[in-house]
Coordinates of C-alpha atoms and ligand atoms in Angstrom, one line a residue:
M1 CA -37.4 23.2 -3.6
K2 CA -35.4 20.1 -4.8
R3 CA -32.9 19.0 -2.1
E4 CA -29.4 18.5 -3.5
R5 CA -28.2 14.9 -3.4
R6 CA -25.6 14.2 -0.8
P7 CA -22.3 13.1 -2.4
I8 CA -20.3 9.9 -1.9
V9 CA -17.1 11.2 -0.2
V10 CA -14.0 9.5 -1.3
V11 CA -10.8 10.3 0.7
G12 CA -7.6 9.7 -1.3
G13 CA -6.3 10.4 -4.7
G14 CA -4.4 7.2 -5.4
V15 CA -5.5 4.4 -7.7
A16 CA -8.2 2.9 -5.4
G17 CA -9.7 6.3 -4.8
L18 CA -9.6 7.4 -8.4
V19 CA -11.2 4.2 -9.7
T20 CA -13.9 4.2 -6.9
A21 CA -14.9 7.8 -7.9
L22 CA -15.0 6.9 -11.6
A23 CA -17.1 3.7 -11.1
A24 CA -19.7 5.5 -8.8
A25 CA -21.0 7.4 -11.9
P26 CA -23.6 8.9 -12.2
S27 CA -23.8 9.4 -8.4
P28 CA -22.2 12.6 -7.4
V29 CA -18.7 12.2 -5.8
R30 CA -16.5 14.5 -3.8
L31 CA -12.9 13.3 -4.1
L32 CA -10.7 14.8 -1.3
C33 CA -7.0 14.5 -1.1
R34 CA -4.2 16.1 0.8
A35 CA -2.0 17.3 -2.1
H36 CA -3.4 20.1 -4.2
D37 CA -2.9 18.2 -7.5
G38 CA -3.6 14.7 -6.1
S39 CA 0.0 13.7 -6.2
G40 CA 1.9 12.0 -3.3
S41 CA 0.1 8.7 -3.3
A42 CA 2.0 5.3 -3.1
S43 CA 0.3 4.3 -6.2
A44 CA 2.1 6.7 -8.3
L45 CA 5.4 5.3 -7.0
A46 CA 4.5 1.6 -7.8
Q47 CA 7.2 0.2 -10.0
G48 CA 5.9 -3.4 -10.2
G49 CA 3.0 -3.9 -12.7
I50 CA -0.3 -5.6 -12.5
A51 CA -0.6 -9.3 -12.3
A52 CA -3.1 -11.0 -14.6
A53 CA -3.3 -14.5 -16.1
L54 CA -3.3 -13.5 -19.8
D55 CA -1.0 -16.0 -21.3
P56 CA -2.8 -19.0 -22.9
D57 CA -0.7 -21.3 -20.8
D58 CA -1.5 -19.5 -17.6
S59 CA -4.8 -19.6 -15.6
T60 CA -6.5 -17.5 -13.0
A61 CA -6.5 -20.6 -10.8
A62 CA -2.7 -20.6 -11.0
H63 CA -2.6 -16.9 -10.1
A64 CA -4.8 -17.6 -7.2
G65 CA -2.6 -20.5 -6.1
D66 CA 0.5 -18.2 -6.1
T67 CA -1.3 -15.5 -4.2
I68 CA -2.3 -17.9 -1.5
E69 CA 1.2 -19.4 -1.3
A70 CA 2.7 -15.9 -0.9
G71 CA 0.1 -15.1 1.7
A72 CA 1.0 -18.2 3.7
G73 CA -2.4 -19.6 3.4
H74 CA -3.8 -16.7 5.6
N75 CA -5.8 -15.4 2.7
D76 CA -9.5 -15.5 2.3
A77 CA -9.7 -18.0 -0.6
A78 CA -13.0 -16.8 -2.0
A79 CA -11.7 -13.3 -2.2
V80 CA -8.5 -14.4 -3.9
R81 CA -10.6 -16.4 -6.5
W82 CA -12.6 -13.3 -7.2
L83 CA -9.6 -11.0 -7.5
T84 CA -7.6 -13.2 -9.8
G85 CA -10.6 -14.0 -11.8
E86 CA -11.1 -10.2 -12.3
A87 CA -7.6 -9.5 -13.4
P88 CA -7.8 -10.0 -17.1
G89 CA -11.0 -7.8 -17.3
T90 CA -9.3 -5.3 -15.2
I91 CA -6.4 -4.9 -17.7
A92 CA -9.0 -4.5 -20.5
W93 CA -10.9 -1.8 -18.5
L94 CA -7.7 0.2 -17.8
Q95 CA -6.9 0.2 -21.5
Q96 CA -10.4 1.6 -22.1
Q97 CA -9.5 4.4 -19.6
G98 CA -6.4 5.2 -21.7
V99 CA -3.6 3.3 -19.9
R100 CA -1.0 2.1 -22.6
F101 CA 0.7 -1.0 -21.4
D102 CA 4.0 -2.1 -22.8
R103 CA 3.9 -4.2 -25.9
G104 CA 6.4 -6.3 -27.7
A105 CA 7.5 -6.2 -31.3
D106 CA 4.6 -8.5 -32.2
G107 CA 2.2 -5.9 -30.8
R108 CA 1.1 -8.2 -27.9
L109 CA 1.2 -7.2 -24.3
Q110 CA 4.6 -7.9 -22.7
L111 CA 4.2 -10.3 -19.7
G112 CA 7.0 -10.2 -17.2
R113 CA 7.7 -12.5 -14.3
E114 CA 8.2 -11.5 -10.7
G115 CA 9.0 -13.2 -7.4
G116 CA 6.5 -15.7 -6.3
H117 CA 4.7 -16.0 -9.6
G118 CA 4.9 -19.4 -11.4
A119 CA 4.2 -17.8 -14.8
A120 CA 5.0 -14.6 -16.8
R121 CA 1.8 -12.6 -16.0
I122 CA 2.9 -9.0 -15.1
V123 CA 1.9 -6.2 -17.4
H124 CA 3.8 -3.0 -17.2
A125 CA 3.4 0.6 -18.5
G126 CA 6.4 2.7 -19.1
G127 CA 8.7 0.0 -17.9
D128 CA 8.9 0.4 -14.2
A129 CA 6.5 3.4 -14.1
T130 CA 3.2 1.5 -14.1
G131 CA 1.8 3.2 -11.0
A132 CA 2.6 6.7 -12.4
A133 CA 1.0 5.7 -15.8
L134 CA -2.2 4.5 -14.1
V135 CA -2.5 7.6 -11.9
H136 CA -1.9 9.9 -14.8
A137 CA -4.6 8.3 -17.0
L138 CA -7.2 7.8 -14.2
R139 CA -6.7 11.4 -12.9
A140 CA -7.4 12.8 -16.4
R141 CA -10.6 10.7 -16.5
V142 CA -11.7 11.9 -13.2
Q143 CA -11.0 15.5 -13.9
S144 CA -13.2 15.3 -17.0
S145 CA -16.0 13.5 -15.3
A146 CA -19.0 15.7 -14.5
H147 CA -20.1 13.6 -11.6
V148 CA -16.8 14.0 -9.6
Q149 CA -15.9 17.2 -7.8
W150 CA -12.2 17.2 -6.9
R151 CA -10.8 19.0 -3.9
G152 CA -7.1 19.0 -3.2
G153 CA -5.1 20.4 -0.3
V154 CA -7.5 19.2 2.5
D155 CA -7.1 16.7 5.2
V156 CA -10.1 14.7 6.4
D157 CA -9.6 14.8 10.2
A158 CA -13.1 13.9 11.6
L159 CA -16.1 11.7 10.7
L160 CA -19.6 12.6 11.6
L161 CA -21.7 9.8 13.1
R162 CA -25.4 9.7 13.6
D163 CA -26.7 6.7 15.6
G164 CA -23.7 4.6 14.9
A165 CA -23.6 5.4 11.1
V166 CA -21.0 7.6 9.4
V167 CA -22.9 10.4 7.7
G168 CA -20.3 13.1 6.9
V169 CA -16.7 14.2 7.1
R170 CA -14.9 17.4 8.3
T171 CA -12.1 18.7 6.1
C172 CA -9.3 21.0 7.2
D173 CA -7.2 22.9 4.7
Q174 CA -3.6 24.1 5.0
R175 CA -4.7 27.3 6.6
G176 CA -6.7 25.5 9.3
R177 CA -10.1 26.4 7.7
Q178 CA -12.7 23.6 8.4
Q179 CA -15.6 22.5 6.3
H180 CA -18.4 19.9 7.0
I181 CA -19.7 17.7 4.2
D182 CA -22.8 15.6 4.5
A183 CA -22.2 12.3 2.8
A184 CA -24.4 9.5 1.3
A185 CA -21.4 7.2 2.0
V186 CA -17.7 7.8 3.1
V187 CA -14.9 5.8 1.4
L188 CA -11.4 5.8 2.9
A189 CA -8.8 5.2 0.2
T190 CA -5.9 6.7 2.1
G191 CA -3.2 4.1 1.5
G192 CA -0.9 2.4 3.9
I193 CA 1.3 3.0 6.9
G194 CA 4.9 2.7 5.6
A195 CA 5.8 6.2 6.6
L196 CA 5.3 5.3 10.3
F197 CA 8.6 3.3 10.0
A198 CA 12.0 4.8 10.0
H199 CA 12.7 3.6 6.5
T200 CA 10.0 3.2 3.9
S201 CA 9.5 3.0 0.1
N202 CA 6.2 4.9 0.5
P203 CA 5.8 8.6 0.3
A204 CA 5.5 10.6 3.5
G205 CA 1.7 10.8 3.3
A206 CA 1.4 7.1 3.7
D207 CA 1.3 7.6 7.4
G208 CA -1.9 5.8 8.4
A209 CA -3.9 8.9 9.0
G210 CA -7.0 7.3 7.3
L211 CA -6.6 4.1 9.2
A212 CA -6.3 5.9 12.5
L213 CA -9.5 7.9 11.8
G214 CA -11.4 4.7 10.8
L215 CA -10.3 2.9 13.9
A216 CA -11.0 5.9 16.2
S217 CA -14.6 5.8 14.8
G218 CA -15.1 2.2 15.9
A219 CA -14.5 0.4 12.7
A220 CA -12.9 -3.1 13.3
P221 CA -9.3 -3.6 12.3
R222 CA -8.0 -6.8 10.8
D223 CA -4.4 -8.2 10.6
L224 CA -2.7 -5.1 11.6
E225 CA 0.5 -6.9 12.4
F226 CA 1.2 -7.9 8.8
V227 CA 3.5 -5.4 7.2
Q228 CA 5.7 -6.2 4.2
F229 CA 9.2 -5.1 4.0
H230 CA 10.8 -4.7 0.6
P231 CA 14.5 -5.8 0.6
T232 CA 15.8 -3.3 -1.8
A233 CA 15.3 0.4 -1.2
L234 CA 18.2 2.5 -2.1
D235 CA 20.3 3.0 1.1
V236 CA 21.0 6.7 1.0
G237 CA 19.9 7.4 4.6
G238 CA 16.7 9.1 5.7
H239 CA 13.1 8.2 5.9
C240 CA 11.4 7.8 2.4
L241 CA 13.7 6.0 0.2
P242 CA 13.7 5.2 -3.6
L243 CA 12.5 1.7 -4.3
I244 CA 14.8 -0.5 -6.4
T245 CA 12.3 -2.8 -8.1
E246 CA 12.4 -6.6 -7.7
A247 CA 12.1 -6.8 -11.5
L248 CA 15.8 -5.8 -11.6
R249 CA 16.7 -9.0 -9.8
G250 CA 14.4 -10.7 -12.3
A251 CA 16.6 -9.3 -15.0
G252 CA 19.8 -10.5 -13.5
A253 CA 20.8 -8.1 -10.7
R254 CA 22.5 -9.8 -7.7
L255 CA 22.7 -9.1 -4.0
L256 CA 26.2 -9.0 -2.7
D257 CA 27.7 -8.7 0.7
A258 CA 30.5 -6.2 1.6
A259 CA 33.1 -8.8 0.5
G260 CA 31.4 -9.1 -2.9
Q261 CA 30.1 -12.6 -2.2
P262 CA 26.5 -13.5 -3.3
L263 CA 24.3 -12.8 -0.3
M264 CA 21.5 -15.4 -0.9
R265 CA 23.8 -18.2 -2.0
G266 CA 22.8 -21.5 -0.3
L267 CA 19.9 -19.8 1.7
H268 CA 16.9 -20.4 -0.6
P269 CA 16.4 -22.4 -3.8
L270 CA 15.3 -19.3 -5.5
G271 CA 18.4 -17.3 -4.5
D272 CA 18.0 -13.6 -5.1
L273 CA 14.4 -14.2 -6.2
A274 CA 13.4 -15.9 -2.9
P275 CA 10.2 -14.5 -1.3
R276 CA 10.4 -10.8 -0.4
D277 CA 10.4 -11.5 3.3
V278 CA 13.1 -14.0 3.2
V279 CA 15.4 -11.6 1.3
A280 CA 14.4 -8.6 3.5
R281 CA 15.3 -10.6 6.6
R282 CA 18.7 -11.5 5.2
V283 CA 19.6 -8.0 4.4
W284 CA 18.4 -6.9 7.8
Q285 CA 20.6 -9.5 9.6
V286 CA 23.6 -8.2 7.7
Q287 CA 22.9 -4.7 8.7
R288 CA 22.3 -5.7 12.4
A289 CA 25.7 -7.3 12.3
G290 CA 27.2 -4.0 11.2
G291 CA 27.5 -4.8 7.5
R292 CA 26.1 -3.5 4.3
V293 CA 24.4 -5.1 1.2
W294 CA 24.8 -4.1 -2.4
L295 CA 22.6 -4.8 -5.5
D296 CA 24.9 -5.3 -8.5
A297 CA 22.8 -4.6 -11.6
T298 CA 25.7 -3.8 -13.9
A299 CA 25.0 -6.9 -15.9
V300 CA 21.4 -5.8 -16.6
G301 CA 21.3 -5.1 -20.3
G302 CA 18.9 -3.3 -22.6
D303 CA 17.9 0.4 -22.6
W304 CA 17.5 1.4 -19.0
S305 CA 15.6 4.5 -20.0
L306 CA 12.9 2.2 -21.4
R307 CA 13.0 -0.7 -19.0
F308 CA 13.8 1.0 -15.7
P309 CA 13.5 4.7 -16.2
T310 CA 12.3 5.3 -12.6
V311 CA 15.1 3.4 -10.9
L312 CA 17.7 5.0 -13.3
A313 CA 16.4 8.5 -12.5
A314 CA 16.4 7.9 -8.8
C315 CA 19.9 6.4 -8.7
L316 CA 21.4 9.1 -10.8
A317 CA 19.8 11.8 -8.5
H318 CA 21.7 10.2 -5.7
G319 CA 25.0 10.0 -7.5
F320 CA 24.9 6.3 -8.5
D321 CA 24.8 5.1 -12.1
P322 CA 23.3 1.6 -11.6
R323 CA 24.7 0.6 -15.1
Q324 CA 28.3 1.1 -13.7
V325 CA 28.3 0.6 -10.0
P326 CA 26.6 -1.7 -7.4
L327 CA 23.9 0.1 -5.4
P328 CA 23.7 0.1 -1.5
V329 CA 20.3 -1.3 -0.4
T330 CA 18.3 -1.7 2.7
P331 CA 15.0 -3.1 3.6
A332 CA 12.1 -0.7 3.9
A333 CA 8.4 -0.8 5.0
H334 CA 6.6 -1.3 1.7
F335 CA 2.9 -2.6 2.0
H336 CA 0.4 -3.1 4.8
M337 CA -1.6 -6.3 4.4
G338 CA -3.7 -5.3 7.4
G339 CA -6.1 -2.5 7.8
I340 CA -9.8 -1.7 8.3
A341 CA -11.7 -4.9 8.0
T342 CA -14.0 -4.9 5.0
D343 CA -15.9 -7.3 2.9
L344 CA -15.3 -7.4 -0.9
D345 CA -17.7 -4.5 -1.4
G346 CA -15.5 -2.4 0.8
R347 CA -18.0 -2.3 3.7
S348 CA -16.4 -1.8 7.1
T349 CA -18.1 -2.9 10.3
L350 CA -19.4 0.7 10.7
A351 CA -22.5 1.6 8.6
G352 CA -21.7 4.3 6.0
L353 CA -17.9 3.8 6.2
H354 CA -16.2 1.9 3.4
A355 CA -12.5 1.4 2.8
V356 CA -10.6 0.3 -0.4
G357 CA -7.0 -0.3 -1.4
E358 CA -4.2 -0.5 1.0
V359 CA -6.0 1.0 4.0
A360 CA -8.5 -1.9 3.8
C361 CA -8.1 -5.5 4.7
N362 CA -10.5 -7.8 2.8
G363 CA -8.3 -10.9 3.1
V364 CA -7.0 -11.1 -0.4
H365 CA -3.3 -10.7 0.6
G366 CA -3.2 -13.0 3.6
A367 CA 0.0 -12.6 5.7
N368 CA 2.2 -11.4 2.7
R369 CA 1.2 -9.8 -0.5
L370 CA 2.2 -11.3 -3.9
A371 CA 4.2 -8.9 -6.1
S372 CA 2.0 -6.8 -8.5
N373 CA -1.3 -7.7 -6.8
S374 CA -1.7 -4.3 -5.1
L375 CA -2.5 -2.1 -8.2
L376 CA -4.8 -5.0 -9.2
E377 CA -6.6 -4.9 -5.9
G378 CA -6.9 -1.0 -6.0
V379 CA -8.6 -1.1 -9.5
A380 CA -10.7 -4.3 -9.2
C381 CA -12.0 -3.5 -5.7
G382 CA -12.4 0.3 -6.6
R383 CA -14.6 -0.7 -9.5
R384 CA -16.7 -3.1 -7.4
L385 CA -17.1 -0.6 -4.6
G386 CA -17.9 2.4 -6.8
A387 CA -20.6 0.3 -8.8
A388 CA -22.1 -0.9 -5.5
L389 CA -22.3 2.7 -4.0
A390 CA -23.9 4.0 -7.3
I391 CA -26.9 1.9 -6.8
A392 CA -27.0 1.9 -2.9
A393 CA -29.4 3.9 -0.9
P394 CA -27.6 6.7 1.0
V395 CA -26.8 5.8 4.6
R396 CA -29.3 7.4 6.9
G397 CA -28.3 6.9 10.5
G398 CA -31.0 6.9 13.1
P399 CA -32.9 9.9 14.5
G400 CA -30.4 10.3 17.3
S401 CA -27.9 13.1 17.9
H402 CA -24.8 13.8 15.9
R403 CA -21.4 12.9 17.2
W404 CA -18.0 14.0 15.7
V405 CA -15.2 11.5 16.0
E406 CA -11.9 13.3 15.6
R407 CA -8.5 11.7 14.7
G408 CA -7.0 14.1 17.1
D409 CA -3.6 15.9 17.2
G410 CA -0.6 14.4 15.5
L411 CA 2.8 14.0 17.2
P412 CA 5.3 16.7 17.2
P413 CA 8.1 16.1 14.6
A414 CA 10.8 14.9 17.2
S415 CA 8.3 12.4 18.9
L416 CA 7.2 11.2 15.4
A417 CA 10.8 10.5 14.4
A418 CA 11.4 8.6 17.7
L419 CA 8.3 6.5 17.1
R420 CA 9.4 5.6 13.6
T421 CA 12.7 4.3 15.0
L422 CA 10.9 2.5 17.7
L423 CA 8.6 0.8 15.2
W424 CA 11.4 0.0 12.9
R425 CA 13.4 -1.8 15.6
A426 CA 10.5 -3.6 17.4
A427 CA 8.0 -4.3 14.5
G428 CA 10.4 -4.4 11.5
P429 CA 11.3 -7.4 9.4
V430 CA 12.2 -9.4 12.5
R431 CA 10.3 -9.3 15.8
E432 CA 10.5 -10.7 19.3
A433 CA 8.0 -10.9 22.3
S434 CA 10.2 -8.7 24.5
S435 CA 10.9 -5.9 22.1
L436 CA 7.2 -5.8 21.0
R437 CA 6.2 -5.6 24.7
D438 CA 8.8 -2.9 25.5
A439 CA 7.9 -0.8 22.5
W440 CA 4.2 -1.0 23.4
R441 CA 5.0 0.0 27.0
A442 CA 7.1 2.9 25.7
C443 CA 4.1 4.1 23.6
A444 CA 1.7 3.7 26.5
A445 CA 4.0 5.8 28.8
A446 CA 4.8 8.5 26.2
A447 CA 4.1 12.0 27.2
D448 CA 2.9 12.9 23.6
A449 CA -0.2 10.9 22.9
G450 CA -0.8 11.7 19.2
W451 CA -2.8 9.5 16.9
Q452 CA 0.3 8.0 15.4
M453 CA 1.1 6.6 18.9
R454 CA -2.4 5.1 19.2
L455 CA -2.0 3.4 15.8
A456 CA 1.5 2.2 16.8
K457 CA 0.1 0.7 19.9
S458 CA -2.6 -1.2 18.0
L459 CA -0.1 -2.5 15.6
L460 CA 2.3 -3.6 18.3
R461 CA -0.5 -5.3 20.3
A462 CA -1.6 -7.2 17.2
A463 CA 2.1 -8.3 16.6
A464 CA 2.5 -9.4 20.2
L465 CA -0.7 -11.3 20.1
R466 CA 0.2 -13.1 16.9
R467 CA 2.6 -15.5 18.7
G468 CA 3.7 -17.6 15.8
S469 CA 5.6 -16.6 12.7
L470 CA 3.5 -16.3 9.7
G471 CA 4.2 -14.7 6.3
A472 CA 5.8 -11.3 6.7
H473 CA 5.4 -11.5 10.5
C474 CA 8.5 -13.0 11.7
R475 CA 8.8 -13.8 15.4
L476 CA 12.4 -14.7 16.1
D477 CA 11.3 -16.2 19.4
R478 CA 8.7 -18.4 17.7
G479 CA 10.2 -20.4 14.8
C480 CA 11.2 -17.6 12.3
P481 CA 14.5 -18.5 10.6
G482 CA 15.5 -14.9 11.0
Ligands
SIN501 C1 8.7 -4.0 -6.9 O1 8.7 -3.6 -8.0 O2 9.7 -4.7 -6.4 C2 7.5 -3.9 -6.0 C3 6.3 -4.5 -6.6 C4 5.1 -4.6 -5.7 O3 5.2 -4.1 -4.6 O4 4.3 -5.4 -6.0

């Protein structure tokens, strides 16, 4: 009897997971995600576009230079050269998958400019709805691909190890029913950790569950302390907040203090378009002093329903018409540069376990990600990983006994809410040795020891050990301007 081929198991239905699954053809793939329809990924919310040096006056070397400058030089230079060199081909590939990028009257791709970029090199789809357009097109491709079997509504809560190699996963559905799947390889494409903070631009599912499982299994972490805070989420209170894209400031919106004065005047040569971490810290400072910050986008012209449909809809849903009134804004956890340490093929330090997209750290983003490089990374690295897995021999593991590594129980809701506040205060846009240490001790002493607490401890420890300020990691006690 012919033995069925073990599938490549991909965990996560965002851009990185979808692309990895597609690129692994013709190998069989099981794509597992928490939501039934694969919704709920941060990719689908991404309002920025995809950076690619497409203009004849631009170059991939210039894109690489901007990426390294934004990353405070902490990037892996070879990885950056590879990623930025892949960008034009990535745009072409996405068009072949059915993504329709915005074009000008002359029929050419429109190239926008965003913070930190020295040239106009951002392509968008549907105005500020690029992430949604990508997810929509890629999901349709996956669902019509015979080699991918899609399963929604499941959480992967344990990995099967044999002699130090990952050889399978355990899923748990919403009714608590478990299933074991033997895997030729396991790919974590589970996104970031923004939802572990009190305020985030990410969806609630970006809670670090995949990262926690990978680390519990023994995969090495890298750069966990580097978390990017976006300066302008809509300040309507609560946990997951609508993002107000930086592109609005590129189009002329201005940050104002409560007295209506320009917030960034005299603070940075680029003013409102200063690097994201600089602006986020300024907004944070004002809030700490009891004030509020407003984004006045009333002078932004054009048809908002074409240029900024996502922002317009989110603001109207909360009772603000951004064309008429300034918007209250707050910083929010936005992107995790750190994650499971991988090489550019997505290989973690644990045989059989791969990671791609935001959950992974391959060094391209350094200490602070450049705008519109995250969808690029998800697509380019997903293609590379899928292609590598398609020709790789399935992981075998040794002859030894099996061992399940479980992520473990999560925190009860009240403890989770308290943890988010703790992380926001201690490991938010501005950090200090004493608050990092106190927060770590509070986690260590907590009666509820859920997996989120373990992950928070790892992040706090990494932030405490990174004694200098670098990129998005601002240590007020160590030379950060605040
Ligand atoms: C934004 O549109 O402001 C965010 C884009 C990004 O995260 O790259």
